PQR file of N, CA, C, O and H, with PARSE charges and radii, in Angstrom:
ATOM      1  N   ASP A   1       7.296 -22.601  -6.538 -0.4000 1.5000
ATOM      2  CA  ASP A   1       7.190 -22.605  -5.088 -0.0000 2.0000
ATOM      3  C   ASP A   1       6.793 -21.214  -4.614  0.5500 1.7000
ATOM      4  O   ASP A   1       7.515 -20.243  -4.841 -0.5500 1.4000
ATOM      5  N   ASN A   2       5.641 -21.125  -3.954 -0.4000 1.5000
ATOM      6  CA  ASN A   2       5.128 -19.830  -3.475 -0.0000 2.0000
ATOM      7  C   ASN A   2       6.002 -19.211  -2.401  0.5500 1.7000
ATOM      8  O   ASN A   2       6.065 -17.988  -2.276 -0.5500 1.4000
ATOM      9  H   ASN A   2       5.055 -21.914  -3.770  0.4000 1.0000
ATOM     10  N   TYR A   3       6.676 -20.044  -1.627 -0.4000 1.5000
ATOM     11  CA  TYR A   3       7.496 -19.516  -0.544 -0.0000 2.0000
ATOM     12  C   TYR A   3       8.694 -18.735  -1.068  0.5500 1.7000
ATOM     13  O   TYR A   3       9.118 -17.765  -0.441 -0.5500 1.4000
ATOM     14  H   TYR A   3       6.625 -21.038  -1.729  0.4000 1.0000
ATOM     15  N   SER A   4       9.242 -19.140  -2.203 -0.4000 1.5000
ATOM     16  CA  SER A   4      10.382 -18.403  -2.751 -0.0000 2.0000
ATOM     17  C   SER A   4       9.952 -17.013  -3.204  0.5500 1.7000
ATOM     18  O   SER A   4      10.725 -16.063  -3.081 -0.5500 1.4000
ATOM     19  H   SER A   4       8.897 -19.928  -2.713  0.4000 1.0000
ATOM     20  N   GLU A   5       8.733 -16.877  -3.726 -0.4000 1.5000
ATOM     21  CA  GLU A   5       8.225 -15.558  -4.112 -0.0000 2.0000
ATOM     22  C   GLU A   5       8.031 -14.674  -2.888  0.5500 1.7000
ATOM     23  O   GLU A   5       8.384 -13.495  -2.911 -0.5500 1.4000
ATOM     24  H   GLU A   5       8.106 -17.649  -3.826  0.4000 1.0000
ATOM     25  N   ILE A   6       7.478 -15.228  -1.833 -0.4000 1.5000
ATOM     26  CA  ILE A   6       7.291 -14.471  -0.584 -0.0000 2.0000
ATOM     27  C   ILE A   6       8.640 -14.087   0.005  0.5500 1.7000
ATOM     28  O   ILE A   6       8.823 -12.959   0.462 -0.5500 1.4000
ATOM     29  H   ILE A   6       7.191 -16.186  -1.814  0.4000 1.0000
ATOM     30  N   ARG A   7       9.574 -15.013  -0.005 -0.4000 1.5000
ATOM     31  CA  ARG A   7      10.925 -14.747   0.502 -0.0000 2.0000
ATOM     32  C   ARG A   7      11.580 -13.600  -0.278  0.5500 1.7000
ATOM     33  O   ARG A   7      12.228 -12.736   0.312 -0.5500 1.4000
ATOM     34  H   ARG A   7       9.425 -15.930  -0.376  0.4000 1.0000
ATOM     35  N   ASN A   8      11.411 -13.596  -1.585 -0.4000 1.5000
ATOM     36  CA  ASN A   8      11.973 -12.548  -2.425 -0.0000 2.0000
ATOM     37  C   ASN A   8      11.360 -11.184  -2.113  0.5500 1.7000
ATOM     38  O   ASN A   8      12.070 -10.181  -2.055 -0.5500 1.4000
ATOM     39  H   ASN A   8      10.884 -14.298  -2.064  0.4000 1.0000
ATOM     40  N   ILE A   9      10.048 -11.147  -1.915 -0.4000 1.5000
ATOM     41  CA  ILE A   9       9.363  -9.891  -1.565 -0.0000 2.0000
ATOM     42  C   ILE A   9       9.874  -9.367  -0.230  0.5500 1.7000
ATOM     43  O   ILE A   9      10.109  -8.168  -0.084 -0.5500 1.4000
ATOM     44  H   ILE A   9       9.471 -11.962  -1.962  0.4000 1.0000
ATOM     45  N   LEU A  10      10.047 -10.249   0.740 -0.4000 1.5000
ATOM     46  CA  LEU A  10      10.503  -9.828   2.064 -0.0000 2.0000
ATOM     47  C   LEU A  10      11.970  -9.402   2.068  0.5500 1.7000
ATOM     48  O   LEU A  10      12.338  -8.454   2.761 -0.5500 1.4000
ATOM     49  H   LEU A  10       9.857 -11.224   0.621  0.4000 1.0000
ATOM     50  N   ASN A  11      12.797 -10.090   1.306 -0.4000 1.5000
ATOM     51  CA  ASN A  11      14.227  -9.793   1.294 -0.0000 2.0000
ATOM     52  C   ASN A  11      14.596  -8.647   0.359  0.5500 1.7000
ATOM     53  O   ASN A  11      15.590  -7.960   0.594 -0.5500 1.4000
ATOM     54  H   ASN A  11      12.497 -10.860   0.743  0.4000 1.0000
ATOM     55  N   ASN A  12      13.819  -8.429  -0.691 -0.4000 1.5000
ATOM     56  CA  ASN A  12      14.113  -7.397  -1.691 -0.0000 2.0000
ATOM     57  C   ASN A  12      12.851  -6.600  -2.022  0.5500 1.7000
ATOM     58  O   ASN A  12      12.389  -6.631  -3.163 -0.5500 1.4000
ATOM     59  H   ASN A  12      13.011  -8.987  -0.882  0.4000 1.0000
ATOM     60  N   PRO A  13      12.289  -5.892  -1.050 -0.5600 1.5000
ATOM     61  CA  PRO A  13      11.029  -5.189  -1.314  0.2800 2.0000
ATOM     62  C   PRO A  13      11.216  -4.042  -2.305  0.5500 1.7000
ATOM     63  O   PRO A  13      12.233  -3.349  -2.289 -0.5500 1.4000
ATOM     64  N   ILE A  14      10.225  -3.859  -3.158 -0.4000 1.5000
ATOM     65  CA  ILE A  14      10.183  -2.703  -4.053 -0.0000 2.0000
ATOM     66  C   ILE A  14       9.173  -1.747  -3.441  0.5500 1.7000
ATOM     67  O   ILE A  14       7.971  -2.012  -3.434 -0.5500 1.4000
ATOM     68  H   ILE A  14       9.399  -4.422  -3.170  0.4000 1.0000
ATOM     69  N   ARG A  15       9.681  -0.622  -2.924 -0.4000 1.5000
ATOM     70  CA  ARG A  15       8.836   0.332  -2.197 -0.0000 2.0000
ATOM     71  C   ARG A  15       8.499   1.527  -3.070  0.5500 1.7000
ATOM     72  O   ARG A  15       9.302   1.965  -3.894 -0.5500 1.4000
ATOM     73  H   ARG A  15      10.657  -0.406  -2.929  0.4000 1.0000
ATOM     74  N   PHE A  16       7.302   2.040  -2.871 -0.4000 1.5000
ATOM     75  CA  PHE A  16       6.861   3.263  -3.511 -0.0000 2.0000
ATOM     76  C   PHE A  16       6.298   4.167  -2.422  0.5500 1.7000
ATOM     77  O   PHE A  16       5.483   3.729  -1.611 -0.5500 1.4000
ATOM     78  H   PHE A  16       6.650   1.684  -2.202  0.4000 1.0000
ATOM     79  N   ASP A  17       6.726   5.416  -2.399 -0.4000 1.5000
ATOM     80  CA  ASP A  17       6.140   6.427  -1.526 -0.0000 2.0000
ATOM     81  C   ASP A  17       5.246   7.282  -2.396  0.5500 1.7000
ATOM     82  O   ASP A  17       5.712   7.952  -3.317 -0.5500 1.4000
ATOM     83  H   ASP A  17       7.389   5.772  -3.058  0.4000 1.0000
ATOM     84  N   VAL A  18       3.961   7.257  -2.100 -0.4000 1.5000
ATOM     85  CA  VAL A  18       2.982   7.974  -2.924 -0.0000 2.0000
ATOM     86  C   VAL A  18       2.088   8.835  -2.046  0.5500 1.7000
ATOM     87  O   VAL A  18       2.013   8.652  -0.831 -0.5500 1.4000
ATOM     88  H   VAL A  18       3.581   6.713  -1.351  0.4000 1.0000
ATOM     89  N   GLU A  19       1.419   9.773  -2.687 -0.4000 1.5000
ATOM     90  CA  GLU A  19       0.425  10.600  -2.009 -0.0000 2.0000
ATOM     91  C   GLU A  19      -0.934  10.237  -2.586  0.5500 1.7000
ATOM     92  O   GLU A  19      -1.176  10.400  -3.782 -0.5500 1.4000
ATOM     93  H   GLU A  19       1.480   9.922  -3.674  0.4000 1.0000
ATOM     94  N   LEU A  20      -1.822   9.741  -1.723 -0.4000 1.5000
ATOM     95  CA  LEU A  20      -3.151   9.317  -2.153 -0.0000 2.0000
ATOM     96  C   LEU A  20      -4.214  10.167  -1.475  0.5500 1.7000
ATOM     97  O   LEU A  20      -4.040  10.616  -0.342 -0.5500 1.4000
ATOM     98  H   LEU A  20      -1.626   9.609  -0.751  0.4000 1.0000
ATOM     99  N   ASN A  21      -5.310  10.380  -2.178 -0.4000 1.5000
ATOM    100  CA  ASN A  21      -6.444  11.105  -1.603 -0.0000 2.0000
ATOM    101  C   ASN A  21      -7.352  10.105  -0.908  0.5500 1.7000
ATOM    102  O   ASN A  21      -8.214   9.488  -1.533 -0.5500 1.4000
ATOM    103  H   ASN A  21      -5.452  10.015  -3.098  0.4000 1.0000
ATOM    104  N   LEU A  22      -7.146   9.956   0.388 -0.4000 1.5000
ATOM    105  CA  LEU A  22      -7.932   9.021   1.192 -0.0000 2.0000
ATOM    106  C   LEU A  22      -9.006   9.783   1.955  0.5500 1.7000
ATOM    107  O   LEU A  22      -8.811  10.934   2.346 -0.5500 1.4000
ATOM    108  H   LEU A  22      -6.445  10.458   0.896  0.4000 1.0000
ATOM    109  N   ASN A  23     -10.137   9.126   2.160 -0.4000 1.5000
ATOM    110  CA  ASN A  23     -11.201   9.730   2.954 -0.0000 2.0000
ATOM    111  C   ASN A  23     -11.496   8.842   4.170  0.5500 1.7000
ATOM    112  O   ASN A  23     -10.872   7.795   4.346 -0.5500 1.4000
ATOM    113  H   ASN A  23     -10.295   8.191   1.842  0.4000 1.0000
ATOM    114  N   LEU A  24     -12.431   9.259   4.987 -0.4000 1.5000
ATOM    115  CA  LEU A  24     -12.759   8.497   6.194 -0.0000 2.0000
ATOM    116  C   LEU A  24     -13.228   7.081   5.882  0.5500 1.7000
ATOM    117  O   LEU A  24     -12.902   6.144   6.610 -0.5500 1.4000
ATOM    118  H   LEU A  24     -12.938  10.109   4.844  0.4000 1.0000
ATOM    119  N   LEU A  25     -13.975   6.926   4.826 -0.4000 1.5000
ATOM    120  CA  LEU A  25     -14.462   5.588   4.445 -0.0000 2.0000
ATOM    121  C   LEU A  25     -13.294   4.682   4.048  0.5500 1.7000
ATOM    122  O   LEU A  25     -13.281   3.502   4.397 -0.5500 1.4000
ATOM    123  H   LEU A  25     -14.240   7.688   4.235  0.4000 1.0000
ATOM    124  N   ASP A  26     -12.317   5.226   3.322 -0.4000 1.5000
ATOM    125  CA  ASP A  26     -11.127   4.442   2.979 -0.0000 2.0000
ATOM    126  C   ASP A  26     -10.428   3.954   4.244  0.5500 1.7000
ATOM    127  O   ASP A  26     -10.039   2.789   4.332 -0.5500 1.4000
ATOM    128  H   ASP A  26     -12.328   6.185   3.038  0.4000 1.0000
ATOM    129  N   MET A  27     -10.272   4.833   5.210 -0.4000 1.5000
ATOM    130  CA  MET A  27      -9.581   4.481   6.451 -0.0000 2.0000
ATOM    131  C   MET A  27     -10.395   3.488   7.274  0.5500 1.7000
ATOM    132  O   MET A  27      -9.835   2.568   7.870 -0.5500 1.4000
ATOM    133  H   MET A  27     -10.589   5.779   5.138  0.4000 1.0000
ATOM    134  N   TYR A  28     -11.708   3.668   7.309 -0.4000 1.5000
ATOM    135  CA  TYR A  28     -12.580   2.775   8.062 -0.0000 2.0000
ATOM    136  C   TYR A  28     -12.538   1.351   7.492  0.5500 1.7000
ATOM    137  O   TYR A  28     -12.515   0.378   8.245 -0.5500 1.4000
ATOM    138  H   TYR A  28     -12.163   4.416   6.826  0.4000 1.0000
ATOM    139  N   ASN A  29     -12.529   1.238   6.163 -0.4000 1.5000
ATOM    140  CA  ASN A  29     -12.557  -0.071   5.502 -0.0000 2.0000
ATOM    141  C   ASN A  29     -11.185  -0.702   5.350  0.5500 1.7000
ATOM    142  O   ASN A  29     -11.086  -1.854   4.926 -0.5500 1.4000
ATOM    143  H   ASN A  29     -12.547   2.029   5.551  0.4000 1.0000
ATOM    144  N   PHE A  30     -10.126   0.020   5.682 -0.4000 1.5000
ATOM    145  CA  PHE A  30      -8.774  -0.485   5.489 -0.0000 2.0000
ATOM    146  C   PHE A  30      -8.447  -1.618   6.452  0.5500 1.7000
ATOM    147  O   PHE A  30      -8.743  -1.548   7.645 -0.5500 1.4000
ATOM    148  H   PHE A  30     -10.207   0.956   6.026  0.4000 1.0000
ATOM    149  N   THR A  31      -7.829  -2.667   5.906 -0.4000 1.5000
ATOM    150  CA  THR A  31      -7.249  -3.732   6.728 -0.0000 2.0000
ATOM    151  C   THR A  31      -5.839  -3.975   6.192  0.5500 1.7000
ATOM    152  O   THR A  31      -5.618  -3.848   4.988 -0.5500 1.4000
ATOM    153  H   THR A  31      -7.588  -2.724   4.937  0.4000 1.0000
ATOM    154  N   PRO A  32      -4.891  -4.318   7.043 -0.5600 1.5000
ATOM    155  CA  PRO A  32      -3.513  -4.511   6.591  0.2800 2.0000
ATOM    156  C   PRO A  32      -3.340  -5.585   5.517  0.5500 1.7000
ATOM    157  O   PRO A  32      -2.373  -5.542   4.757 -0.5500 1.4000
ATOM    158  N   ALA A  33      -4.250  -6.532   5.445 -0.4000 1.5000
ATOM    159  CA  ALA A  33      -4.130  -7.611   4.462 -0.0000 2.0000
ATOM    160  C   ALA A  33      -4.701  -7.243   3.088  0.5500 1.7000
ATOM    161  O   ALA A  33      -4.630  -8.037   2.150 -0.5500 1.4000
ATOM    162  H   ALA A  33      -5.035  -6.566   6.063  0.4000 1.0000
ATOM    163  N   THR A  34      -5.261  -6.049   2.976 -0.4000 1.5000
ATOM    164  CA  THR A  34      -5.869  -5.631   1.719 -0.0000 2.0000
ATOM    165  C   THR A  34      -4.809  -5.366   0.663  0.5500 1.7000
ATOM    166  O   THR A  34      -3.852  -4.632   0.907 -0.5500 1.4000
ATOM    167  H   THR A  34      -5.318  -5.404   3.738  0.4000 1.0000
ATOM    168  N   LEU A  35      -4.977  -5.960  -0.505 -0.4000 1.5000
ATOM    169  CA  LEU A  35      -4.117  -5.664  -1.639 -0.0000 2.0000
ATOM    170  C   LEU A  35      -4.726  -4.517  -2.424  0.5500 1.7000
ATOM    171  O   LEU A  35      -5.944  -4.432  -2.581 -0.5500 1.4000
ATOM    172  H   LEU A  35      -5.754  -6.557  -0.704  0.4000 1.0000
ATOM    173  N   VAL A  36      -3.857  -3.628  -2.920 -0.4000 1.5000
ATOM    174  CA  VAL A  36      -4.310  -2.450  -3.649 -0.0000 2.0000
ATOM    175  C   VAL A  36      -3.714  -2.492  -5.043  0.5500 1.7000
ATOM    176  O   VAL A  36      -2.500  -2.618  -5.198 -0.5500 1.4000
ATOM    177  H   VAL A  36      -2.868  -3.697  -2.793  0.4000 1.0000
ATOM    178  N   LYS A  37      -4.563  -2.388  -6.063 -0.4000 1.5000
ATOM    179  CA  LYS A  37      -4.080  -2.349  -7.444 -0.0000 2.0000
ATOM    180  C   LYS A  37      -4.026  -0.889  -7.876  0.5500 1.7000
ATOM    181  O   LYS A  37      -5.015  -0.161  -7.785 -0.5500 1.4000
ATOM    182  H   LYS A  37      -5.550  -2.286  -5.938  0.4000 1.0000
ATOM    183  N   ILE A  38      -2.849  -0.476  -8.349 -0.4000 1.5000
ATOM    184  CA  ILE A  38      -2.680   0.889  -8.838 -0.0000 2.0000
ATOM    185  C   ILE A  38      -2.108   0.791 -10.249  0.5500 1.7000
ATOM    186  O   ILE A  38      -0.931   0.487 -10.437 -0.5500 1.4000
ATOM    187  H   ILE A  38      -2.046  -1.067  -8.423  0.4000 1.0000
ATOM    188  N   ASP A  39      -2.962   1.055 -11.235 -0.4000 1.5000
ATOM    189  CA  ASP A  39      -2.566   0.909 -12.631 -0.0000 2.0000
ATOM    190  C   ASP A  39      -1.430   1.851 -13.015  0.5500 1.7000
ATOM    191  O   ASP A  39      -0.560   1.488 -13.805 -0.5500 1.4000
ATOM    192  H   ASP A  39      -3.919   1.303 -11.083  0.4000 1.0000
ATOM    193  N   GLN A  40      -1.439   3.073 -12.450 -0.4000 1.5000
ATOM    194  CA  GLN A  40      -0.410   4.051 -12.788 -0.0000 2.0000
ATOM    195  C   GLN A  40       0.993   3.579 -12.380  0.5500 1.7000
ATOM    196  O   GLN A  40       1.982   3.976 -12.995 -0.5500 1.4000
ATOM    197  H   GLN A  40      -2.146   3.368 -11.808  0.4000 1.0000
ATOM    198  N   LEU A  41       1.079   2.740 -11.354 -0.4000 1.5000
ATOM    199  CA  LEU A  41       2.360   2.202 -10.910 -0.0000 2.0000
ATOM    200  C   LEU A  41       2.608   0.802 -11.467  0.5500 1.7000
ATOM    201  O   LEU A  41       3.680   0.229 -11.276 -0.5500 1.4000
ATOM    202  H   LEU A  41       0.276   2.417 -10.854  0.4000 1.0000
ATOM    203  N   GLY A  42       1.616   0.265 -12.150 -0.4000 1.5000
ATOM    204  CA  GLY A  42       1.776  -1.021 -12.815 -0.0000 2.0000
ATOM    205  C   GLY A  42       1.913  -2.208 -11.892  0.5500 1.7000
ATOM    206  O   GLY A  42       2.781  -3.058 -12.090 -0.5500 1.4000
ATOM    207  H   GLY A  42       0.745   0.730 -12.305  0.4000 1.0000
ATOM    208  N   GLY A  43       1.054  -2.273 -10.874 -0.4000 1.5000
ATOM    209  CA  GLY A  43       1.173  -3.431 -10.013 -0.0000 2.0000
ATOM    210  C   GLY A  43       0.130  -3.530  -8.927  0.5500 1.7000
ATOM    211  O   GLY A  43      -0.813  -2.742  -8.842 -0.5500 1.4000
ATOM    212  H   GLY A  43       0.348  -1.583 -10.713  0.4000 1.0000
ATOM    213  N   VAL A  44       0.345  -4.540  -8.098 -0.4000 1.5000
ATOM    214  CA  VAL A  44      -0.497  -4.808  -6.929 -0.0000 2.0000
ATOM    215  C   VAL A  44       0.402  -4.644  -5.711  0.5500 1.7000
ATOM    216  O   VAL A  44       1.550  -5.089  -5.714 -0.5500 1.4000
ATOM    217  H   VAL A  44       1.111  -5.179  -8.167  0.4000 1.0000
ATOM    218  N   PHE A  45      -0.126  -3.998  -4.663 -0.4000 1.5000
ATOM    219  CA  PHE A  45       0.690  -3.586  -3.535 -0.0000 2.0000
ATOM    220  C   PHE A  45       0.028  -3.894  -2.201  0.5500 1.7000
ATOM    221  O   PHE A  45      -1.196  -3.952  -2.088 -0.5500 1.4000
ATOM    222  H   PHE A  45      -1.058  -3.636  -4.661  0.4000 1.0000
ATOM    223  N   TYR A  46       0.876  -4.090  -1.190 -0.4000 1.5000
ATOM    224  CA  TYR A  46       0.443  -4.044   0.201 -0.0000 2.0000
ATOM    225  C   TYR A  46       0.731  -2.640   0.696  0.5500 1.7000
ATOM    226  O   TYR A  46       1.740  -2.040   0.325 -0.5500 1.4000
ATOM    227  H   TYR A  46       1.870  -4.042  -1.281  0.4000 1.0000
ATOM    228  N   VAL A  47      -0.147  -2.117   1.530 -0.4000 1.5000
ATOM    229  CA  VAL A  47       0.112  -0.838   2.179 -0.0000 2.0000
ATOM    230  C   VAL A  47       0.979  -1.125   3.395  0.5500 1.7000
ATOM    231  O   VAL A  47       0.571  -1.858   4.296 -0.5500 1.4000
ATOM    232  H   VAL A  47      -0.967  -2.604   1.831  0.4000 1.0000
ATOM    233  N   ASN A  48       2.164  -0.552   3.419 -0.4000 1.5000
ATOM    234  CA  ASN A  48       3.090  -0.764   4.521 -0.0000 2.0000
ATOM    235  C   ASN A  48       2.917   0.297   5.604  0.5500 1.7000
ATOM    236  O   ASN A  48       3.075   0.011   6.790 -0.5500 1.4000
ATOM    237  H   ASN A  48       2.495   0.044   2.687  0.4000 1.0000
ATOM    238  N   LYS A  49       2.591   1.524   5.192 -0.4000 1.5000
ATOM    239  CA  LYS A  49       2.533   2.613   6.162 -0.0000 2.0000
ATOM    240  C   LYS A  49       1.651   3.734   5.631  0.5500 1.7000
ATOM    241  O   LYS A  49       1.719   4.081   4.452 -0.5500 1.4000
ATOM    242  H   LYS A  49       2.463   1.756   4.228  0.4000 1.0000
ATOM    243  N   ILE A  50       0.824   4.298   6.507 -0.4000 1.5000
ATOM    244  CA  ILE A  50       0.008   5.472   6.193 -0.0000 2.0000
ATOM    245  C   ILE A  50       0.414   6.562   7.167  0.5500 1.7000
ATOM    246  O   ILE A  50       0.395   6.359   8.381 -0.5500 1.4000
ATOM    247  H   ILE A  50       0.769   4.016   7.465  0.4000 1.0000
ATOM    248  N   SER A  51       0.783   7.724   6.631 -0.4000 1.5000
ATOM    249  CA  SER A  51       1.272   8.814   7.489 -0.0000 2.0000
ATOM    250  C   SER A  51       0.502  10.098   7.236  0.5500 1.7000
ATOM    251  O   SER A  51       0.257  10.478   6.091 -0.5500 1.4000
ATOM    252  H   SER A  51       0.798   7.889   5.645  0.4000 1.0000
ATOM    253  N   GLY A  52       0.126  10.753   8.313 -0.4000 1.5000
ATOM    254  CA  GLY A  52      -0.435  12.100   8.220 -0.0000 2.0000
ATOM    255  C   GLY A  52      -1.855  12.191   7.709  0.5500 1.7000
ATOM    256  O   GLY A  52      -2.226  13.205   7.118 -0.5500 1.4000
ATOM    257  H   GLY A  52       0.324  10.444   9.243  0.4000 1.0000
ATOM    258  N   PHE A  53      -2.662  11.163   7.917 -0.4000 1.5000
ATOM    259  CA  PHE A  53      -4.057  11.255   7.473 -0.0000 2.0000
ATOM    260  C   PHE A  53      -4.785  12.291   8.307  0.5500 1.7000
ATOM    261  O   PHE A  53      -4.706  12.280   9.536 -0.5500 1.4000
ATOM    262  H   PHE A  53      -2.360  10.339   8.397  0.4000 1.0000
ATOM    263  N   ASN A  54      -5.498  13.193   7.631 -0.4000 1.5000
ATOM    264  CA  ASN A  54      -6.310  14.209   8.283 -0.0000 2.0000
ATOM    265  C   ASN A  54      -7.572  14.360   7.455  0.5500 1.7000
ATOM    266  O   ASN A  54      -7.524  14.847   6.325 -0.5500 1.4000
ATOM    267  H   ASN A  54      -5.562  13.202   6.633  0.4000 1.0000
ATOM    268  N   SER A  55      -8.696  13.947   8.008 -0.4000 1.5000
ATOM    269  CA  SER A  55      -9.948  13.955   7.248 -0.0000 2.0000
ATOM    270  C   SER A  55     -10.400  15.358   6.874  0.5500 1.7000
ATOM    271  O   SER A  55     -11.187  15.523   5.942 -0.5500 1.4000
ATOM    272  H   SER A  55      -8.735  13.551   8.926  0.4000 1.0000
ATOM    273  N   LYS A  56      -9.916  16.370   7.585 -0.4000 1.5000
ATOM    274  CA  LYS A  56     -10.336  17.743   7.308 -0.0000 2.0000
ATOM    275  C   LYS A  56      -9.397  18.470   6.351  0.5500 1.7000
ATOM    276  O   LYS A  56      -9.739  19.536   5.839 -0.5500 1.4000
ATOM    277  H   LYS A  56      -9.276  16.235   8.342  0.4000 1.0000
ATOM    278  N   ALA A  57      -8.241  17.914   6.111 -0.4000 1.5000
ATOM    279  CA  ALA A  57      -7.275  18.552   5.215 -0.0000 2.0000
ATOM    280  C   ALA A  57      -7.665  18.303   3.758  0.5500 1.7000
ATOM    281  O   ALA A  57      -8.249  17.272   3.424 -0.5500 1.4000
ATOM    282  H   ALA A  57      -7.963  17.048   6.527  0.4000 1.0000
ATOM    283  N   LYS A  58      -7.336  19.246   2.920 -0.4000 1.5000
ATOM    284  CA  LYS A  58      -7.629  19.125   1.488 -0.0000 2.0000
ATOM    285  C   LYS A  58      -6.389  18.664   0.721  0.5500 1.7000
ATOM    286  O   LYS A  58      -6.210  19.009  -0.448 -0.5500 1.4000
ATOM    287  H   LYS A  58      -6.862  20.083   3.192  0.4000 1.0000
ATOM    288  N   LYS A  59      -5.543  17.890   1.381 -0.4000 1.5000
ATOM    289  CA  LYS A  59      -4.329  17.398   0.726 -0.0000 2.0000
ATOM    290  C   LYS A  59      -4.279  15.885   0.834  0.5500 1.7000
ATOM    291  O   LYS A  59      -5.036  15.278   1.592 -0.5500 1.4000
ATOM    292  H   LYS A  59      -5.688  17.611   2.330  0.4000 1.0000
ATOM    293  N   GLY A  60      -3.385  15.287   0.075 -0.4000 1.5000
ATOM    294  CA  GLY A  60      -3.250  13.843   0.074 -0.0000 2.0000
ATOM    295  C   GLY A  60      -2.562  13.320   1.325  0.5500 1.7000
ATOM    296  O   GLY A  60      -2.027  14.083   2.129 -0.5500 1.4000
ATOM    297  H   GLY A  60      -2.770  15.779  -0.541  0.4000 1.0000
ATOM    298  N   THR A  61      -2.590  12.012   1.466 -0.4000 1.5000
ATOM    299  CA  THR A  61      -1.980  11.322   2.597 -0.0000 2.0000
ATOM    300  C   THR A  61      -0.774  10.523   2.088  0.5500 1.7000
ATOM    301  O   THR A  61      -0.860   9.849   1.062 -0.5500 1.4000
ATOM    302  H   THR A  61      -3.024  11.393   0.812  0.4000 1.0000
ATOM    303  N   GLN A  62       0.333  10.602   2.802 -0.4000 1.5000
ATOM    304  CA  GLN A  62       1.529   9.853   2.423 -0.0000 2.0000
ATOM    305  C   GLN A  62       1.317   8.369   2.720  0.5500 1.7000
ATOM    306  O   GLN A  62       0.932   7.996   3.829 -0.5500 1.4000
ATOM    307  H   GLN A  62       0.403  11.149   3.636  0.4000 1.0000
ATOM    308  N   VAL A  63       1.573   7.528   1.717 -0.4000 1.5000
ATOM    309  CA  VAL A  63       1.385   6.089   1.853 -0.0000 2.0000
ATOM    310  C   VAL A  63       2.629   5.381   1.300  0.5500 1.7000
ATOM    311  O   VAL A  63       3.090   5.683   0.199 -0.5500 1.4000
ATOM    312  H   VAL A  63       1.886   7.831   0.817  0.4000 1.0000
ATOM    313  N   GLU A  64       3.154   4.449   2.069 -0.4000 1.5000
ATOM    314  CA  GLU A  64       4.262   3.621   1.598 -0.0000 2.0000
ATOM    315  C   GLU A  64       3.684   2.282   1.140  0.5500 1.7000
ATOM    316  O   GLU A  64       2.993   1.600   1.895 -0.5500 1.4000
ATOM    317  H   GLU A  64       2.779   4.203   2.963  0.4000 1.0000
ATOM    318  N   LEU A  65       3.976   1.922  -0.099 -0.4000 1.5000
ATOM    319  CA  LEU A  65       3.476   0.692  -0.698 -0.0000 2.0000
ATOM    320  C   LEU A  65       4.638  -0.274  -0.941  0.5500 1.7000
ATOM    321  O   LEU A  65       5.766   0.150  -1.194 -0.5500 1.4000
ATOM    322  H   LEU A  65       4.538   2.476  -0.713  0.4000 1.0000
ATOM    323  N   ILE A  66       4.354  -1.557  -0.861 -0.4000 1.5000
ATOM    324  CA  ILE A  66       5.323  -2.589  -1.223 -0.0000 2.0000
ATOM    325  C   ILE A  66       4.711  -3.402  -2.353  0.5500 1.7000
ATOM    326  O   ILE A  66       3.620  -3.958  -2.231 -0.5500 1.4000
ATOM    327  H   ILE A  66       3.438  -1.901  -0.655  0.4000 1.0000
ATOM    328  N   LYS A  67       5.460  -3.455  -3.473 -0.4000 1.5000
ATOM    329  CA  LYS A  67       4.943  -4.122  -4.667 -0.0000 2.0000
ATOM    330  C   LYS A  67       4.964  -5.639  -4.483  0.5500 1.7000
ATOM    331  O   LYS A  67       5.965  -6.217  -4.061 -0.5500 1.4000
ATOM    332  H   LYS A  67       6.346  -3.003  -3.572  0.4000 1.0000
ATOM    333  N   ILE A  68       3.839  -6.265  -4.809 -0.4000 1.5000
ATOM    334  CA  ILE A  68       3.678  -7.706  -4.708 -0.0000 2.0000
ATOM    335  C   ILE A  68       3.790  -8.337  -6.096  0.5500 1.7000
ATOM    336  O   ILE A  68       4.466  -9.351  -6.271 -0.5500 1.4000
ATOM    337  H   ILE A  68       3.026  -5.796  -5.152  0.4000 1.0000
ATOM    338  N   ARG A  69       3.125  -7.732  -7.077 -0.4000 1.5000
ATOM    339  CA  ARG A  69       3.174  -8.231  -8.461 -0.0000 2.0000
ATOM    340  C   ARG A  69       3.315  -7.075  -9.409  0.5500 1.7000
ATOM    341  O   ARG A  69       3.375  -7.275 -10.622 -0.5500 1.4000
ATOM    342  H   ARG A  69       2.576  -6.909  -6.934  0.4000 1.0000
TER
END
């Protein structure tokens, strides 16, 4: 049952706070429904929150991910 998997994700989210190097094109193409695969974290994630994006800064952007698979 797919609903039990969704219920489990919503009730017991596995969150990761990461720093990603995002650029303007990444931000322009971003949609909340986009799934992101990150091999280093071993899974597929929804982006829950993006904080502090600055296209002129030479540092990463804080991103909160929620693991889906």
